[in-house]
Amino acid sequence: MGRRLTFDIFRYNPSVPGSTPRIQTFQLEETPGMNLFVALTRLREEQDPSLKFDFVCRMALCGSCGMLINGRPRLACKTFTRDLPAQINLFPLPVFKLLGDLSVDTGTWFRNLALKTGAWLHTSRAFEHDAREERMDNETALRIYEAERCIECGCCLAACAKVHLQKEFIGAAGINRLVRFMLDPRDERGVAQYFEVLGSENGIYGCMGLMGCEDNCPKDLPLQLQLAYIRRRLAATGVSRSQTRQGKG
Amino acid sequence: MSSYRIHVTDALIIGAGLAGERTAIELAARGLEAVILSLVPPRRSHSTAAQGGLQAALGNCAQGRGDSPDVHFKDTVKGADWGCDQNVVRLFVNTAPAAVRQTARWGVPWSRITAGKRRMPDLSVVEESEASAGLITAKKFAGTTKWRTCYAAEGTGHALQYALDGMVLSLGVTVHDRIEAIALIHDGRRCLGAVARCLRTGDLRAYLARATVIATGGCGRIYGLSTNSVINEGTGLFLALDTGLACLGNMEAVQFHPKTMPPTWIPVSEGGGGYILDRNLDYFMPYYQPKNKKVPYRDVIARHMQERIRAGLGVDGPHGPHLWLDIRHLGATHIERHLQNLAVFCRDFGGIDPVRELIPVRPAQHYVMGGVRTNIDGAVYGLEGLFAVGEAACWDLHGFNRLGGNSLAETIVAGMVVGRKVAEFALGHSLQYSSRLVGEHLAAQEYRLRSLIAGKNGCENCYELKKRMQRIMMEYVGIFRTGTGLRKAMAELQELHQRAQQVRLVSNSRGANPELEAALRLPGMVRLALCITCGALARTESRGSHYREDFPNRDDINWLNRTLAYWPPGAELPVLKYEPVTITELPPGERTASA
Ligand SMILES: Cc1cc2nc3c(=O)[nH]c(=O)nc-3n(C[C@H](O)[C@H](O)[C@H](O)COP(=O)(O)OP(=O)(O)OC[C@H]3O[C@@H](n4cnc5c(N)ncnc54)[C@H](O)[C@@H]3O)c2cc1C
Ligand code: SF4
Ligand code: SF4
C-alpha cells in the first residue's frame, strides 16, 4: 500500500464570472513510480473533471507543465511523488497570465518575447534547391544546440526575482534564446544589432546575477555561462552601457 | 450569427506541428495570408517530442556512402510491405534531401560530420574523410540499408519545430493557439473553413478560407497505452470523416513501438545494442542481438515481445506485465555519451539507472499510418478546397508500416509539396459563402455544446467511456488481431458509440473546461476506433503492422489495396470501400529487413 497523498491545489477559473481563488484539497493513494502527470490526470478523471492543467508530451520536451510544486517552479511531468512529502501544494507559475487553476499562458509570453527580440535566424540568402548544404563544424552545431534546447517552460522566469519586479525584463530564457542566434554563423546580425535588444535594463543589464534561473531549469541549461558570454561579447565590442544610454537618449 | 467572431483568410491551417507550420511557410512565401490554429502553443506540438531524427538520402557520412533516393525508395516500400503509393514515395525520397537542407538555412543545427575514426558500440570502427567534414551527418535506424537518419543532437523534432516556428513568426503568419477546430464548414461540395472553440474562454467562432488544411497529427490516444502526446486524439481525422464526404485511408494500419517504459509509456530506444529478456532473464530473440546487424522491422520486434508476454513469460509489474531491456553491457561511458536520451528518460520517468539496472519495457501504440485520404497533391478525396498533411494525412507514404525517421521527413516534404498545391488552389478560387450556411454550422455546434452543458443527453461518464474504448483497442485491436476479437471489439465499440452521445458532465462550467472538451471529442474518437476495427476485421490478411493471427500471410491477390472508410451522416458503422495500390517501380516481393 502506498502513502496517502494530500494535494492542496490552487483553483480559480477567470473565464467563469463569479469565480474566486481558493485552495481545494484532494487525497490520492500513491502508486509505484507515480509522477505528477499520473497524479493530476487521475485527480481530474476520478475526482474533479474541471481541474485545469497543461500536459502535452509528458516527457519534459514540450515545456507545458511548469507549476509551483511545494513552492518551487518545476515540471510536473518529471516530478516523482516519492521525492515529495505526503503534503503536496500546487500553484500556477507566477509571472504568466493565469488561464485557470494550474494552467498559465507561457505560450503567449514566449511568443511576444520572440517577436520583440527577433528570435529567428536572420538571413538574406535565398535557398538554392540543388546545392549542397554549407558546411559547419560539429562543435559549432553542438554549441548552438546547447542553447537551442530550452523548452520555454518558464521555470527560470518564475524563479527570477528580477522578472517579478520588472515585467519587460526578458529573463535568462530570453537572453539564452538570443545567445543561440549569436552563436550561429548563419545569422547575419552583427553585435550592434543584438546590442539594441540586449544592451539595456530589459536585457543583460537587468540581470542581478542571483542564479535563481539556472538552479531551477529542468533541462539543466548552462544559463550563467550564457549570461556571462553575452556580457563578454558586449564588453568586447567596446560599446559601454552609458554610451548606449546616451545613444538611445 | 452576429454574436460570433468570424475570421476570413486565404488559407486556414488546422495544426501547428511541423506539417502545419511548414505548409504555412510555403503559403506565406507565395504571398498568401494564412491563419494557423492549434490546441497548444506551436512549440508545444507533439512534433517537438520526436527526438530520433529524419530520413533523407544525403549520403554524406561513411556509412551512408552510395545512398540515394533510389535506395531510400526501396527501403520505404519494403518497410510499408508494399501497401504504399509508389508515386508518393518517389516524390518524397527525391524531395527529402532538399527539404532537409532548406531547414539548415532556417537554422536547424543539424549534427555534422567530424573527420577521423570513431569506435562503435559493437567495436567496429567508422572512419570519416576530411572531404566530408562539416556536412550533415546521419545515423542508423531500423529498416534502412544505409545510415540515413539526420539528427540535431538529441532533439531533432524540437530543433525543427523552433526553426519553422521562427520562420512563421518572421513571415508574419497569424497563429491562434488554444483554439480547437470542432467542425468543418462545407456546402456539400467545397470546404469553406471551420467552426472552432476557444480553449481559453469557451467561445465559438468561425474561420472562413479559400483553402483549409488538416495538419492535426495522429490519434494514438485512442489506445490505452500510447507513446503519443496526450493531445493526439485524432480530432482532425473525425472532422473530415464527419462531413460524410471525405474518407480515411488504411486506418487499420497502426504501428506499435516495441519498447516503452511504464508508467507513462515513453519510448526507450537504444539503437539495437541491447538485449530483450523475459521473466526468466532468457534472451528469447536470438536475432535481436548486438552482434547481428540485421535489426528487424518494428512490427516484427513488437510481435515477438507481445507473444512472450502473452505466453505468461512477462514480468509482473505494478503497471501490468512487461519485459526487460538490458543495456548494462554497453557500459557507463557509452550509455552516458551515446544514449543520453535513454539514460535521462530512465532516470526522470522510470526512476531507473540503466547503467546498473534492467529497464521494464513493453510495446505501446506509436504511430498511425492511416489518416485523411488525399491524392498526391494533398487534396482530400470528396471535398474541394480541403487538404491534409503530416501524420493526420494518408497520401500514403507509409503503407502498412512506417520506417522510423520517415514521418518527420514527411512533415517537411509534404509541407513543401502540398503547400504549393494549396497556394495554387487558393489563388485560383475565390471564397464564396452564404452567411446562412456559416450560421447553420455555428448553430449546430452551439446546440451540441448547449445540450452537453444542460445535461440533457443522458448520464454517462465521459472518462469512464474513454477508458473503456482505450482498453478495447489495446485488447482486441492491438498488435495481434483475430476475427473473433475484432467482432467483439466492434460490438462493444458500437455500444460505446451510442453511450458516448449520452454523456453528462460532472463539472458544470461553461467556459474553459477540460471535461467538456473531452466529451466533445469522445464520439468522434469512438468513430475512429470503429474505422480501425472494421478495417482490421475486413482485411483478412497480414501486412506490415496489421497482423491477423487467423490470416498470418500477406495476400497480394486479394488485398494489395487501400481501405477507405466513410461515415455517412447518422450511420452506426463506417462504410468501407477499397482502391488499388499504385505500384510503379518495385513489384511486391519478400519483405526482409535491411542490413
Ligand atoms: C515519442 C515519439 C517519438 C517520435 N520520434 C520520431 C522520430 O525520431 N522520427 C520521426 O520521423 N518520427 C518520429 N515520431 C513521429 C512524429 O513525431 C510525428 O509523426 C510527427 O511529429 C507528426 O507531425 P504533425 O505535424 O503531423 O503533427 P503534430 O506535431 O502532432 O501536430 C499536430 C498539431 O495539430 C494541432 N491540433 C490537433 N487537433 C486540432 C484541432 N482540432 N484544432 C486545432 N489544432 C489542432 C495540435 O495543437 C498540433 O499543433 C515520433 C512519435 C512519437 C510519439
Ligand atoms: S541570474 Fe538571477 S536575475 Fe539573472 S536571469 Fe537568472 S534569476 Fe534572473
Ligand atoms: S531556460 Fe530552462 S527553465 Fe528557462 S524556459 Fe528554458 S528550459 Fe525552462
PDB file of C-alpha atoms and ligand atoms in Angstrom, chain A residues 110 149-157 172-173 176 213 216-219 221 223, ligand 3:
ATOM      1  CA  PHE A 110       7.350  33.449 -25.218  1.00  0.00           C
ATOM      2  CA  ARG A 149      17.294  23.165 -26.432  1.00  0.00           C
ATOM      3  CA  CYS A 150      15.467  25.480 -23.979  1.00  0.00           C
ATOM      4  CA  ILE A 151      11.866  24.271 -23.960  1.00  0.00           C
ATOM      5  CA  GLU A 152      10.366  27.618 -22.910  1.00  0.00           C
ATOM      6  CA  CYS A 153       8.727  26.203 -19.824  1.00  0.00           C
ATOM      7  CA  GLY A 154       9.149  29.432 -17.871  1.00  0.00           C
ATOM      8  CA  CYS A 155      10.527  27.866 -14.687  1.00  0.00           C
ATOM      9  CA  CYS A 156      13.603  30.115 -14.800  1.00  0.00           C
ATOM     10  CA  LEU A 157      11.424  33.198 -15.150  1.00  0.00           C
ATOM     11  CA  ALA A 172      17.505  34.198 -18.658  1.00  0.00           C
ATOM     12  CA  ALA A 173      15.379  32.293 -21.174  1.00  0.00           C
ATOM     13  CA  ASN A 176      19.694  32.397 -23.799  1.00  0.00           C
ATOM     14  CA  CYS A 213      17.244  30.767 -13.143  1.00  0.00           C
ATOM     15  CA  ASN A 216      15.522  25.909 -11.416  1.00  0.00           C
ATOM     16  CA  CYS A 217      15.953  24.977 -15.062  1.00  0.00           C
ATOM     17  CA  PRO A 218      14.543  21.466 -15.501  1.00  0.00           C
ATOM     18  CA  LYS A 219      16.682  20.991 -18.613  1.00  0.00           C
ATOM     19  CA  LEU A 221      20.722  24.698 -19.297  1.00  0.00           C
ATOM     20  CA  LEU A 223      22.268  29.794 -18.108  1.00  0.00           C
TER      21      LEU A 223
HETATM   22  S1  SF4 C   3      15.968  28.086 -19.727  1.00  0.00           S
HETATM   23 FE1  SF4 C   3      15.316  26.208 -18.696  1.00  0.00          FE
HETATM   24  S2  SF4 C   3      13.830  26.901 -17.168  1.00  0.00           S
HETATM   25 FE2  SF4 C   3      14.095  28.579 -18.599  1.00  0.00          FE
HETATM   26  S3  SF4 C   3      12.452  28.320 -20.043  1.00  0.00           S
HETATM   27 FE3  SF4 C   3      14.260  27.281 -20.886  1.00  0.00          FE
HETATM   28  S4  SF4 C   3      14.076  25.181 -20.234  1.00  0.00           S
HETATM   29 FE4  SF4 C   3      12.652  26.356 -18.986  1.00  0.00          FE
END
